[in-house]
Amino acid sequence: MLPYQIIEKKSKGEKLSAEEINEFIEGYTAGRIPDYQTSALLMAIFIKGMDTEETLALTKSMLDSGDKMDFSAATGFVADKHSTGGVGDKVSILLAPIMAVLGIHIPMISGRGLGHSGGTLDKLESIPGFDVNLSLDRWRELVLEEKVGLVGQTGNICPADKKLYSLRDVTATVRSIPLISASIMSKKIAEGIQGLVLDVKTGNGAFMQTLEESRALAKSLVSIGKGYGIQTKAVITDMNQPLGLAIGNWVEMKESVQGLQGNGPEDLMAVTYELGAQILMMADPQMDKQDAIELQQQVVNDGRAFEKLLRIVELQGGDPRILETPEKYPKAAHVVRVNADGSGFIAAIDTLALGFAGIELGAGRRVITDPIDHSSGMYMGKKLGDPVSPGDELITLHSNDAAAVDRVAAQIADAFTLSEKPAPTPPLIVEEIL
Ligand code: URA
C-alpha cells in the first residue's frame, strides 16, 4: 500500500493491519516516507484512534525499529519508571539515584520536552557537558557497574520513536492514548527491564486531563507491559498544578538536587517515594510500603542518593561541581516577578498555560530545530490552596528573551484563579492500576 492509502484508510476511521502499520513505521524510520505524510498519519490516528491490536502492532514496529538491551548479567532487579508527561515533573532525576543506591538497576531512557510538558533529557542537558547519547556498550557498562545510566534513544534504541516523538512535539499530536502508549512502551520494552512503574498524570497539565482518560491510558500501558512479560504497575498522580516549584530545565535540575539533599518540596518527594516504593515492592514482594518509603528517605538523608547523582553526572561527562555550587550557574538575563493584585486563596492553576509559557520563555521547542535556553524557566510563588494578598508573588519568570518575558508577564497571572474561601486541593496520589 502507498503511504497515501494508509493515511486515507486511517483518516476514514478504518482499522490498519499490523503489516500496514509496520510498513509505514519502517518507511518513515528509513527516511523513505517524509515528515509531512507522517504528520498526516499521526493526526489521523490522533483523531480516529487505534484499537488494542493496532496499538500493540504500533508498539512492536517501534520496538523492532532498533536494538533491544539485555541485562541478564545484572546482579539485581532491573527496573524503570516513566511518566506520561507533565509540568515541573522532575521525579526521574531523583528516583534513578535513589533506586541505584538501594540496589535496583535503572537503565533509564528518557524523552525530551513534548508539547507543553518538559523532558528529563533537556533537564539533564542543562548540566554542562552531560552526555545523554552514550554508546549502547557504555550505557550497559554504567547500568551494570553503577546501577544507573540516563540516556535518550541512544544508539539504535527505538529510532522510530525518536523521530515520531519530535514530530508529535510540534504537530499537536501528543494527546493520544495509542501514540503515547506505543511511544512509552517501545522504549521501556527495549530497555530489557523486569519491572516498570508508570506515573500516569491526570488533570489540567496532563495529556489526559480527566480521570477516565488517564485510567484508560494507564490500562493500555499496563496491558502492553504485561504482554511483554514485564511486571508493570501504573500510579495515577495529580497534574492540576506543577509538581514542586520549579518549571524549566536548570531550575528543575536545581530543585532535584535540593530534593536529594533532603530539602525538596513535599509534593515532589511524595510522588518520588510513592513510585520508588512500587519498584522496591516489585523487587521484593515481602516489602511493606512504609518500609520502602523509609528506606528511600534514609538514603536521601544520609547523602548517598545525592552522591550517586554526582557520580552519574561525572561518569556521563557532566560537571558535578555545578550541582554542589548551583549559585555559579549562568543566570537568565531577565527575571520578572509577577504579583497578585487580588486577595483570597488559589483555587485553580492553568497548568497547561504554564507549560506553554515555559516554551515561550525558551525552556521548550516551537519547532524541532529550536535550541533550548537552559537557564530559562519559572518558579511558583503560590500553589493550590495557598492564601494570597495583593502584592504576593504568584510566579517568577526567568529568560534570556526580553520580549518573551514581557509577553508572558502580561498574561501569566490569568493562569491563577482565586476564590474567597479555600478550595479543596485534589489528592496527589490518585489511584493505582495493576
Ligand atoms: N512520554 C513518552 O515517552 N512518550 C509520550 O508520548 C508521552 C510521554
Coordinates of C-alpha atoms and ligand atoms in Angstrom, one line a residue:
M1 CA 0.0 0.0 0.0
L2 CA 1.1 3.5 -0.7
P3 CA 1.6 5.8 2.4
Y4 CA -1.2 7.9 0.9
Q5 CA -3.6 4.9 1.1
I6 CA -2.6 4.1 4.7
I7 CA -3.2 7.7 5.7
E8 CA -6.6 7.7 3.9
K9 CA -7.7 4.4 5.5
K10 CA -7.0 5.7 9.0
S11 CA -8.5 9.1 8.3
K12 CA -11.7 7.3 7.4
G13 CA -11.5 5.6 10.9
E14 CA -10.7 2.2 9.5
K15 CA -8.5 -0.3 11.2
L16 CA -5.0 -0.7 10.0
S17 CA -3.4 -4.1 9.8
A18 CA -0.1 -4.9 11.5
E19 CA 1.6 -5.1 8.1
E20 CA 0.4 -1.6 7.1
I21 CA 1.5 -0.1 10.4
N22 CA 4.9 -1.8 10.1
E23 CA 5.3 -0.8 6.5
F24 CA 4.7 2.9 7.4
I25 CA 6.9 2.9 10.5
E26 CA 9.7 1.2 8.7
G27 CA 9.4 3.6 5.7
Y28 CA 9.4 6.6 8.0
T29 CA 12.4 5.4 10.1
A30 CA 14.4 4.7 7.0
G31 CA 13.6 8.1 5.5
R32 CA 11.5 6.8 2.6
I33 CA 8.3 8.4 4.0
P34 CA 8.6 12.2 4.6
D35 CA 7.6 14.1 7.7
Y36 CA 4.5 15.7 6.0
Q37 CA 2.9 12.3 5.3
T38 CA 3.8 11.0 8.7
S39 CA 2.3 14.1 10.3
A40 CA -0.9 13.4 8.4
L41 CA -1.0 9.8 9.6
L42 CA -0.3 10.9 13.2
M43 CA -3.2 13.4 13.0
A44 CA -5.5 10.7 11.6
I45 CA -4.5 8.4 14.5
F46 CA -4.9 11.3 16.9
I47 CA -8.5 11.9 15.7
K48 CA -9.7 8.4 14.8
G49 CA -7.8 6.4 17.5
M50 CA -6.5 2.9 17.3
D51 CA -7.8 -0.3 18.9
T52 CA -5.8 -2.6 21.2
E53 CA -4.5 -4.7 18.3
E54 CA -3.3 -1.7 16.3
T55 CA -1.7 -0.2 19.4
L56 CA 0.2 -3.4 20.0
A57 CA 1.3 -3.6 16.4
L58 CA 2.5 0.1 16.6
T59 CA 4.4 -0.7 19.8
K60 CA 6.0 -3.7 18.2
S61 CA 7.0 -1.9 15.0
M62 CA 8.6 0.9 17.0
L63 CA 10.4 -1.6 19.3
D64 CA 11.6 -3.6 16.3
S65 CA 12.9 -0.4 14.6
G66 CA 16.0 -0.7 16.7
D67 CA 18.1 -2.6 19.2
K68 CA 16.9 -4.2 22.5
M69 CA 19.1 -4.4 25.6
D70 CA 19.8 -7.5 27.6
F71 CA 20.5 -7.0 31.3
S72 CA 20.5 -10.7 32.2
A73 CA 24.0 -10.2 33.6
A74 CA 22.7 -7.8 36.2
T75 CA 23.1 -8.9 39.8
G76 CA 19.8 -7.3 41.0
F77 CA 16.4 -6.3 39.9
V78 CA 16.3 -4.3 36.7
A79 CA 13.5 -1.7 36.6
D80 CA 12.5 1.7 35.4
K81 CA 9.9 4.4 35.9
H82 CA 8.3 6.6 33.2
S83 CA 5.9 9.5 33.3
T84 CA 3.2 10.3 30.8
G85 CA 4.3 13.9 31.0
G86 CA 3.6 17.0 33.0
V87 CA 4.8 20.3 34.1
G88 CA 7.6 20.5 36.7
D89 CA 7.9 16.7 36.7
K90 CA 11.5 16.0 37.7
V91 CA 10.8 12.8 39.5
S92 CA 13.1 10.6 37.3
I93 CA 16.1 12.7 38.2
L94 CA 15.6 12.0 41.9
L95 CA 14.3 8.4 41.6
A96 CA 17.1 7.0 39.5
P97 CA 20.0 7.6 42.0
I98 CA 17.7 6.7 45.0
M99 CA 16.9 3.3 43.4
A100 CA 20.5 2.7 42.4
V101 CA 21.7 3.2 45.9
L102 CA 19.1 0.7 47.1
G103 CA 20.4 -1.9 44.7
I104 CA 18.0 -1.6 41.8
H105 CA 19.4 -1.4 38.3
I106 CA 17.9 1.5 36.3
P107 CA 18.6 1.6 32.6
M108 CA 16.6 4.8 32.1
I109 CA 15.7 6.0 28.6
S110 CA 14.0 9.4 28.9
G111 CA 12.5 11.8 26.4
R112 CA 12.8 15.5 25.6
G113 CA 10.1 18.1 26.1
L114 CA 6.9 17.1 24.4
G115 CA 4.1 19.5 23.7
H116 CA 3.7 21.7 26.8
S117 CA 5.4 19.1 29.1
G118 CA 9.1 19.1 30.0
G119 CA 11.6 16.3 29.2
T120 CA 14.1 14.7 31.5
L121 CA 16.8 14.8 28.8
D122 CA 16.5 18.5 28.3
K123 CA 16.8 18.9 32.1
L124 CA 19.9 16.7 32.3
E125 CA 21.5 18.5 29.4
S126 CA 21.3 21.7 31.4
I127 CA 24.3 20.3 33.3
P128 CA 27.4 21.5 31.3
G129 CA 28.9 18.5 29.5
F130 CA 26.3 15.9 30.4
D131 CA 26.0 13.4 27.6
V132 CA 22.7 11.6 27.1
N133 CA 23.9 10.0 23.9
L134 CA 26.2 7.3 25.3
S135 CA 27.1 4.3 23.1
L136 CA 25.0 1.3 24.0
D137 CA 28.1 -0.5 25.3
R138 CA 29.0 2.4 27.6
W139 CA 25.4 2.7 28.8
R140 CA 25.2 -1.0 29.5
E141 CA 28.5 -0.9 31.4
L142 CA 27.2 2.0 33.6
V143 CA 24.0 0.2 34.4
L144 CA 25.8 -3.0 35.3
E145 CA 28.6 -1.3 37.3
E146 CA 26.9 1.8 38.7
K147 CA 23.3 0.5 38.5
V148 CA 22.2 3.5 36.6
G149 CA 22.6 5.2 33.2
L150 CA 20.5 8.1 32.0
V151 CA 20.2 8.3 28.2
G152 CA 17.9 9.3 25.3
Q153 CA 17.2 6.9 22.4
T154 CA 20.9 6.3 22.3
G155 CA 22.5 4.3 19.5
N156 CA 19.8 2.5 17.8
I157 CA 17.2 2.2 20.5
C158 CA 13.7 2.8 19.1
P159 CA 14.8 5.2 16.3
A160 CA 11.2 5.2 15.1
D161 CA 10.0 6.8 18.4
K162 CA 12.9 9.3 18.4
K163 CA 11.7 10.6 15.0
L164 CA 8.0 10.4 15.8
Y165 CA 8.4 12.0 19.2
S166 CA 10.0 15.1 17.7
L167 CA 7.3 15.3 15.1
R168 CA 4.4 14.9 17.6
D169 CA 6.0 17.6 19.8
V170 CA 5.4 20.3 17.2
T171 CA 2.3 19.0 15.4
A172 CA -0.2 18.8 18.4
T173 CA -0.5 15.1 18.1
V174 CA 0.7 14.1 21.6
R175 CA -2.6 13.7 23.4
S176 CA -3.5 10.3 22.1
I177 CA -3.7 7.0 24.0
P178 CA -2.3 4.7 21.2
L179 CA 0.5 7.2 20.4
I180 CA 1.6 7.7 24.0
S181 CA 1.3 4.0 24.8
A182 CA 3.4 2.9 21.8
S183 CA 6.0 5.7 22.4
I184 CA 6.5 4.9 26.1
M185 CA 6.2 1.1 26.0
S186 CA 8.5 0.6 22.9
K187 CA 11.3 2.4 24.8
K188 CA 10.7 0.6 28.0
I189 CA 10.5 -2.8 26.5
A190 CA 13.7 -2.1 24.6
E191 CA 15.4 -1.5 27.9
G192 CA 15.3 -5.2 28.8
I193 CA 13.7 -4.4 32.3
Q194 CA 11.9 -6.8 34.7
G195 CA 9.8 -4.1 36.4
L196 CA 8.2 -0.9 35.3
V197 CA 6.2 1.7 37.2
L198 CA 4.3 4.3 35.2
D199 CA 3.4 7.7 36.5
V200 CA 0.2 8.5 34.7
K201 CA -0.6 12.1 35.1
T202 CA -4.2 13.4 35.4
G203 CA -5.5 16.9 35.4
N204 CA -5.3 20.2 33.5
G205 CA -1.5 19.9 33.0
A206 CA -1.5 16.3 31.8
F207 CA -2.1 15.0 28.3
M208 CA -5.0 13.0 29.7
Q209 CA -7.0 15.6 31.6
T210 CA -9.9 13.6 33.0
L211 CA -9.5 10.6 35.4
E212 CA -11.4 8.5 33.0
E213 CA -8.9 9.2 30.1
S214 CA -6.0 8.7 32.5
R215 CA -7.3 5.4 33.6
A216 CA -7.7 4.3 30.0
L217 CA -4.1 5.3 29.3
A218 CA -2.9 3.6 32.4
K219 CA -4.7 0.3 31.5
S220 CA -3.3 0.5 27.9
L221 CA 0.3 0.9 29.2
V222 CA 0.0 -1.8 31.8
S223 CA -1.5 -4.3 29.4
I224 CA 1.3 -3.8 26.9
G225 CA 3.9 -4.2 29.6
K226 CA 2.4 -7.3 31.0
G227 CA 2.0 -8.7 27.5
Y228 CA 5.8 -8.4 27.2
G229 CA 6.4 -10.2 30.5
I230 CA 7.3 -7.1 32.5
Q231 CA 5.9 -6.6 36.0
T232 CA 4.1 -3.3 35.3
K233 CA 2.1 -1.0 37.6
A234 CA 0.7 2.4 37.0
V235 CA 0.1 5.1 39.6
I236 CA -2.2 7.9 38.6
T237 CA -0.9 11.2 40.1
D238 CA -2.3 14.7 40.1
M239 CA -1.2 17.3 37.5
N240 CA -3.7 20.1 38.3
Q241 CA -0.6 22.2 39.2
P242 CA 3.1 21.9 38.5
L243 CA 5.0 19.3 40.6
G244 CA 7.3 21.2 43.0
L245 CA 8.0 24.9 42.5
A246 CA 10.5 24.9 39.6
I247 CA 9.5 24.7 35.9
G248 CA 12.2 24.6 33.2
N249 CA 15.5 22.8 32.8
W250 CA 18.3 24.0 35.0
V251 CA 15.8 25.3 37.6
E252 CA 14.3 21.8 37.8
M253 CA 17.8 20.3 38.0
K254 CA 18.5 22.6 40.9
E255 CA 15.2 21.6 42.6
S256 CA 16.1 17.9 42.1
V257 CA 19.4 18.5 43.9
Q258 CA 17.5 20.2 46.7
G259 CA 15.3 17.1 46.9
L260 CA 18.2 14.7 47.0
Q261 CA 19.7 16.9 49.8
G262 CA 16.6 16.5 51.9
N263 CA 15.1 19.9 51.1
G264 CA 12.7 19.1 48.3
P265 CA 9.1 20.3 48.0
E266 CA 6.7 17.9 49.8
D267 CA 4.6 17.0 46.7
L268 CA 7.7 16.2 44.6
M269 CA 9.1 14.0 47.4
A270 CA 5.8 12.3 48.0
V271 CA 5.5 11.3 44.3
T272 CA 9.1 10.2 44.1
Y273 CA 8.8 8.0 47.2
E274 CA 5.5 6.5 46.1
L275 CA 6.9 5.4 42.7
G276 CA 10.1 4.3 44.3
A277 CA 8.2 2.2 46.8
Q278 CA 6.3 0.5 44.0
I279 CA 9.7 -0.5 42.4
L280 CA 11.1 -1.7 45.7
M281 CA 8.0 -3.8 46.3
M282 CA 8.3 -5.4 42.9
A283 CA 11.9 -6.3 43.6
D284 CA 11.0 -7.7 47.0
P285 CA 7.3 -8.7 47.2
Q286 CA 7.6 -9.2 51.0
M287 CA 8.5 -5.5 51.5
D288 CA 5.9 -3.3 53.2
K289 CA 5.2 0.1 51.6
Q290 CA 6.1 2.2 54.6
D291 CA 9.5 0.4 54.9
A292 CA 10.0 1.0 51.2
I293 CA 9.4 4.8 51.7
E294 CA 11.6 4.9 54.8
L295 CA 14.5 3.2 53.0
Q296 CA 14.4 5.9 50.4
Q297 CA 14.2 8.7 52.9
Q298 CA 17.3 7.2 54.6
V299 CA 19.5 7.3 51.5
V300 CA 18.4 10.8 50.8
N301 CA 19.0 12.0 54.4
D302 CA 22.4 10.3 54.7
G303 CA 23.6 12.0 51.4
R304 CA 24.1 8.7 49.5
A305 CA 21.5 9.5 46.8
F306 CA 23.0 12.9 46.1
E307 CA 26.5 11.3 46.0
K308 CA 25.2 8.9 43.4
L309 CA 23.8 11.6 41.3
L310 CA 27.1 13.4 41.3
R311 CA 28.8 10.2 40.3
I312 CA 26.4 9.6 37.4
V313 CA 26.9 13.2 36.2
E314 CA 30.7 12.8 36.3
L315 CA 30.6 9.4 34.5
Q316 CA 28.3 10.8 31.8
G317 CA 30.7 13.7 31.1
G318 CA 28.9 16.4 33.1
D319 CA 30.4 18.8 35.6
P320 CA 29.3 17.7 39.1
R321 CA 30.7 20.8 40.8
I322 CA 27.8 22.9 39.4
L323 CA 25.4 20.7 41.3
E324 CA 27.3 21.5 44.5
T325 CA 27.5 25.2 43.8
P326 CA 24.3 25.9 41.8
E327 CA 24.7 29.6 42.5
K328 CA 27.5 29.7 39.9
Y329 CA 25.2 28.6 37.1
P330 CA 24.8 31.3 34.4
K331 CA 21.7 33.3 35.3
A332 CA 19.0 34.3 32.8
A333 CA 19.3 37.9 31.8
H334 CA 15.7 38.8 32.6
V335 CA 14.0 37.9 35.8
V336 CA 10.4 39.2 36.4
R337 CA 8.3 38.6 39.4
V338 CA 4.6 38.6 38.7
N339 CA 2.5 39.6 41.8
A340 CA -1.1 39.1 42.7
D341 CA -3.4 42.1 42.6
G342 CA -6.3 40.5 44.4
S343 CA -6.7 38.5 47.6
G344 CA -8.2 35.1 48.5
F345 CA -7.0 31.6 48.0
I346 CA -5.5 29.8 44.9
A347 CA -8.5 27.8 43.7
A348 CA -7.1 26.7 40.3
I349 CA -3.9 26.9 38.3
D350 CA -3.9 26.6 34.5
T351 CA -1.0 24.2 34.3
L352 CA -1.2 23.8 30.5
A353 CA -0.8 27.6 30.2
L354 CA 2.3 27.5 32.5
G355 CA 3.8 24.7 30.3
F356 CA 3.3 26.7 27.1
A357 CA 4.6 29.9 28.9
G358 CA 7.8 27.9 29.6
I359 CA 8.2 27.2 25.9
E360 CA 7.7 30.9 25.2
L361 CA 10.4 31.8 27.7
G362 CA 12.8 29.4 25.9
A363 CA 12.6 26.3 28.0
G364 CA 11.0 24.2 25.2
R365 CA 10.7 24.0 21.4
R366 CA 8.3 25.5 19.0
V367 CA 9.9 23.7 16.0
I368 CA 12.0 20.6 16.0
T369 CA 15.3 22.5 15.5
D370 CA 14.8 25.1 18.3
P371 CA 17.6 25.3 20.7
I372 CA 16.7 25.2 24.5
D373 CA 17.6 28.1 26.7
H374 CA 18.6 26.0 29.7
S375 CA 18.5 28.9 32.3
S376 CA 15.0 30.0 31.4
G377 CA 12.0 28.9 33.4
M378 CA 9.7 29.8 36.2
Y379 CA 9.4 29.4 40.0
M380 CA 5.9 29.1 41.5
G381 CA 5.3 31.6 44.3
K382 CA 1.9 30.0 45.1
K383 CA 0.3 26.6 44.8
L384 CA -3.3 25.4 45.1
G385 CA -4.9 26.3 48.4
D386 CA -2.3 28.9 49.3
P387 CA -3.7 32.2 50.8
V388 CA -2.9 35.3 48.6
S389 CA -2.8 39.0 49.4
P390 CA -2.2 41.8 46.9
G391 CA 1.5 42.1 46.1
D392 CA 2.3 38.5 46.9
E393 CA 4.5 36.6 44.4
L394 CA 2.4 34.4 42.1
I395 CA 5.3 33.3 39.9
T396 CA 8.7 34.5 38.8
L397 CA 9.9 34.3 35.2
H398 CA 13.5 33.7 34.0
S399 CA 14.5 34.1 30.4
N400 CA 17.2 35.5 28.1
D401 CA 14.5 36.8 25.8
A402 CA 13.3 40.2 27.0
A403 CA 10.3 40.4 24.7
A404 CA 9.2 36.9 25.7
V405 CA 9.3 37.7 29.4
D406 CA 7.2 40.8 28.8
R407 CA 4.7 38.9 26.8
V408 CA 4.4 36.1 29.4
A409 CA 4.4 38.5 32.3
A410 CA 1.4 40.4 30.8
Q411 CA -0.7 37.2 30.8
I412 CA 0.5 34.7 33.3
A413 CA -1.5 36.0 36.3
D414 CA -4.6 34.8 34.4
A415 CA -3.4 31.2 34.9
F416 CA -4.2 31.6 38.6
T417 CA -7.8 31.6 39.8
L418 CA -8.6 33.0 43.2
S419 CA -11.5 32.1 45.5
E420 CA -12.8 33.8 48.6
K421 CA -12.7 30.6 50.7
P422 CA -10.0 27.9 50.5
A423 CA -11.0 25.4 47.8
P424 CA -10.2 21.7 48.4
T425 CA -7.0 20.6 46.7
P426 CA -7.0 17.4 44.6
P427 CA -5.3 14.3 46.1
L428 CA -1.7 13.9 44.8
I429 CA -1.7 10.1 44.6
V430 CA -5.0 9.3 42.9
E431 CA -5.0 5.6 42.4
E432 CA -3.0 2.5 41.4
I433 CA -3.7 0.5 38.2
L434 CA -2.4 -3.1 38.4
Ligands
URA1 N1 6.5 10.1 27.3 C1 6.9 9.5 26.1 O1 8.0 8.9 26.1 N2 6.1 9.5 25.1 C2 4.9 10.1 25.0 O2 4.2 10.0 24.0 C3 4.5 10.8 26.2 C4 5.3 10.8 27.3

